[in-house]
XYZ file of C-alpha atoms in Angstrom:
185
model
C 153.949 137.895 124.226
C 150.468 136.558 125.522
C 147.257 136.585 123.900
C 145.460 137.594 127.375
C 146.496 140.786 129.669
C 149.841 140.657 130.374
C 151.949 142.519 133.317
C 155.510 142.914 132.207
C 157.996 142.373 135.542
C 161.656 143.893 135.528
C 164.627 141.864 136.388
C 167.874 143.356 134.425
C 170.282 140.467 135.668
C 167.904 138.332 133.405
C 168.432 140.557 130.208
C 170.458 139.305 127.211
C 170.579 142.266 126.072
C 171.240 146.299 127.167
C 168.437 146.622 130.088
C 167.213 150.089 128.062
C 166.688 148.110 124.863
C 164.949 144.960 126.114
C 162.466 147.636 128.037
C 162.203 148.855 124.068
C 161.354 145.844 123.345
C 158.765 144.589 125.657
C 157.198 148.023 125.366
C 156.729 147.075 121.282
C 154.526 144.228 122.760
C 151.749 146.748 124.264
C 151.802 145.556 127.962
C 149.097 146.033 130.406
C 151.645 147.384 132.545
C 155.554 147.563 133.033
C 156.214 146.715 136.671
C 160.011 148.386 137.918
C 161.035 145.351 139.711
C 164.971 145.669 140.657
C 164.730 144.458 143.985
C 168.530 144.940 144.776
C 169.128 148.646 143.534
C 169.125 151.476 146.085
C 166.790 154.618 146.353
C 169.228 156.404 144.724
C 169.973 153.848 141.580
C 166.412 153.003 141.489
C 165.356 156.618 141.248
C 167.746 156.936 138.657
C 166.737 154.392 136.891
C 162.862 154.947 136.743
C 163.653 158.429 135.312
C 165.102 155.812 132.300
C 162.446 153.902 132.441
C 159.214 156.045 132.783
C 159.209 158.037 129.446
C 159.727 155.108 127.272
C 156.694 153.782 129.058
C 154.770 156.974 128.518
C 156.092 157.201 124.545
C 154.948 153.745 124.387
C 150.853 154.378 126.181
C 152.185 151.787 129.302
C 151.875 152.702 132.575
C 155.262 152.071 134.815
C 154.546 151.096 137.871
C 157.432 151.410 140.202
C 158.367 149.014 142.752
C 159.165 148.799 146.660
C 159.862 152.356 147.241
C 156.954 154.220 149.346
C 158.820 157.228 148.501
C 158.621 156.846 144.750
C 155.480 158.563 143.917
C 155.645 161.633 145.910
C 160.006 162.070 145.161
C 159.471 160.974 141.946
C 155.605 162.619 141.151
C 154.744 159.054 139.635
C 151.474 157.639 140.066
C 151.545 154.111 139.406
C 153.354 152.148 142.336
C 153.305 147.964 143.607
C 153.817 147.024 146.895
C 154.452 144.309 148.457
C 151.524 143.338 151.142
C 154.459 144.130 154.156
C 154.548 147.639 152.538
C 150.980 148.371 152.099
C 150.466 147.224 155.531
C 153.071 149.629 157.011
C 152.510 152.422 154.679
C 149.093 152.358 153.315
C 148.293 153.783 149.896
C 150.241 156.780 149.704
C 147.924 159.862 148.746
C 147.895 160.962 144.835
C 148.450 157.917 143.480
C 146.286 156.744 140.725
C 146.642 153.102 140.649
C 148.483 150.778 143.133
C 149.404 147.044 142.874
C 149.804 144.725 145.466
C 151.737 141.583 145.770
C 149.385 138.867 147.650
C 150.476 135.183 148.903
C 147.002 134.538 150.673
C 143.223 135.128 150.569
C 143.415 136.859 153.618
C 146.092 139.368 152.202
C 143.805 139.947 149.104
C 141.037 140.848 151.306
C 142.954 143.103 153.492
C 144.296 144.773 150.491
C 141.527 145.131 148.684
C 140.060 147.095 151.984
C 143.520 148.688 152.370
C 143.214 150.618 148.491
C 144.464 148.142 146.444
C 143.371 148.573 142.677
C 144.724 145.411 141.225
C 146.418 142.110 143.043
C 149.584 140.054 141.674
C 148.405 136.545 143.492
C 151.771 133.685 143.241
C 153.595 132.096 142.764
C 151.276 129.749 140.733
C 153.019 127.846 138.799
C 156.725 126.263 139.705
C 159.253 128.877 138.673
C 163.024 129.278 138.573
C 163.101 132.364 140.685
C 162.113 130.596 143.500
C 163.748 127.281 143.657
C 162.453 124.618 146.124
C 159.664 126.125 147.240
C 156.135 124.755 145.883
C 153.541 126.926 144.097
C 150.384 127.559 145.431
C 148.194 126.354 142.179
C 145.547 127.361 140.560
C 142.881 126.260 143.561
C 144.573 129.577 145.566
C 144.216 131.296 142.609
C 141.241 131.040 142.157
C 139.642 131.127 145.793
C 141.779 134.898 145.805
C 139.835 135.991 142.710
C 136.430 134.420 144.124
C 137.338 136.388 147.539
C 137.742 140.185 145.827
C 136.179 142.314 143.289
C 139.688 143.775 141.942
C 141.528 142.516 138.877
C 143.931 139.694 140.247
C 147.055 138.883 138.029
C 148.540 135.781 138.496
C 152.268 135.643 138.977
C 155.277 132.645 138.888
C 156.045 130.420 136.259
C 153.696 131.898 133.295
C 153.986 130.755 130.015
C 152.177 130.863 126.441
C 150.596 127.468 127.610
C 150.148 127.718 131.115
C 148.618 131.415 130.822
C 144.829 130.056 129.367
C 144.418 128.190 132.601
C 145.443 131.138 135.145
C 142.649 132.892 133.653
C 140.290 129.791 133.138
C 140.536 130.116 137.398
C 140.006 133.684 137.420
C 142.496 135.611 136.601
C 142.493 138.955 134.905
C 145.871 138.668 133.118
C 149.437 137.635 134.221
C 152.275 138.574 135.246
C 155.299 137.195 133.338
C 159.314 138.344 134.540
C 161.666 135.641 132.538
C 159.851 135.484 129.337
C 159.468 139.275 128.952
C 163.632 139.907 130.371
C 164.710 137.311 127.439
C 161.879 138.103 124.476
């Protein structure tokens, strides 16, 4: 996929192919990490799902961290989750899990979740992106002042590609994020 640490995102609606074997797939690629994105599923699909999803990530050595459901590690006794910042903020870290993402869209957000548990930060979008049409990316000048402002990996999210990836960690970054190109590789 990427020469530099790369964050594999979930999105099944972009998959060309059976969701199950594009996750194969990706997996192959040795990931940093296999975010559960699938924004639109219940609890109850979602659950479902992840119990898909997580041993192919543990046969492959990736951790699957699972998305937008507080619930998730302690129903599911996973312990990689991302939040959204909203989340964190309502829910804090929820006890026995080992590693927790957070979604960030300002310095002040990194800071506060950074001091909130965070161990790692998805800062976008940064580059422009189809998955958010219309609305402008922040650049690599926020990326950059979010990495300066914590002491946690930051990942940068939005519009990542094979040429743009160099820069987002030229400005700080620890790795990337990358939804499109992993849900059609």
């Amino acid at each position: 996929m990427f020469t530099c640490k790369t964050i594999a995102v979930t999105h099944r609606k972009l998959c060309t192919r059976p969701f199950l074997e594009q996750i194969g797939r990706v997996l192959a690629q040795q990931p940093e990490g296999l975010i559960l994105r699938e924004k639109d599923l219940s609890w109850e699909d979602y659950a479902a799902l992840a119990k898909q999803v997580i041993p192919l990530c543990q046969r492959a050595g990736v951790p699957c961290y699972l998305n937008g459901f507080p619930q998730a590690g302690t129903e599911l006794g996973h312990p990689y989750l991302q939040f959204s910042f909203p989340l964190l903020t309502e829910f804090g870290r929820p006890q026995g899990i080992q590693q927790l993402g957070v979604s960030v869209h300002s310095v002040e957000q990194a800071v506060r979740a950074q001091k909130l548990g965070a161990d790692f930060l998805i800062a976008g979008h940064i580059f422009p992106t189809d998955c958010k049409p219309g609305l402008p990316p922040r650049g690599l000048e926020f990326l950059g002042q979010v990495c300066r402002a914590v002491t946690i990996p930051v990942y940068a999210i939005g519009g990542i590609t094979p040429e743009n990836a160099p820069l987002a960690i030229k400005a700080g970054a620890e790795g990337v994020c990358i939804m499109s190109g992993a849900m059609k590789l």
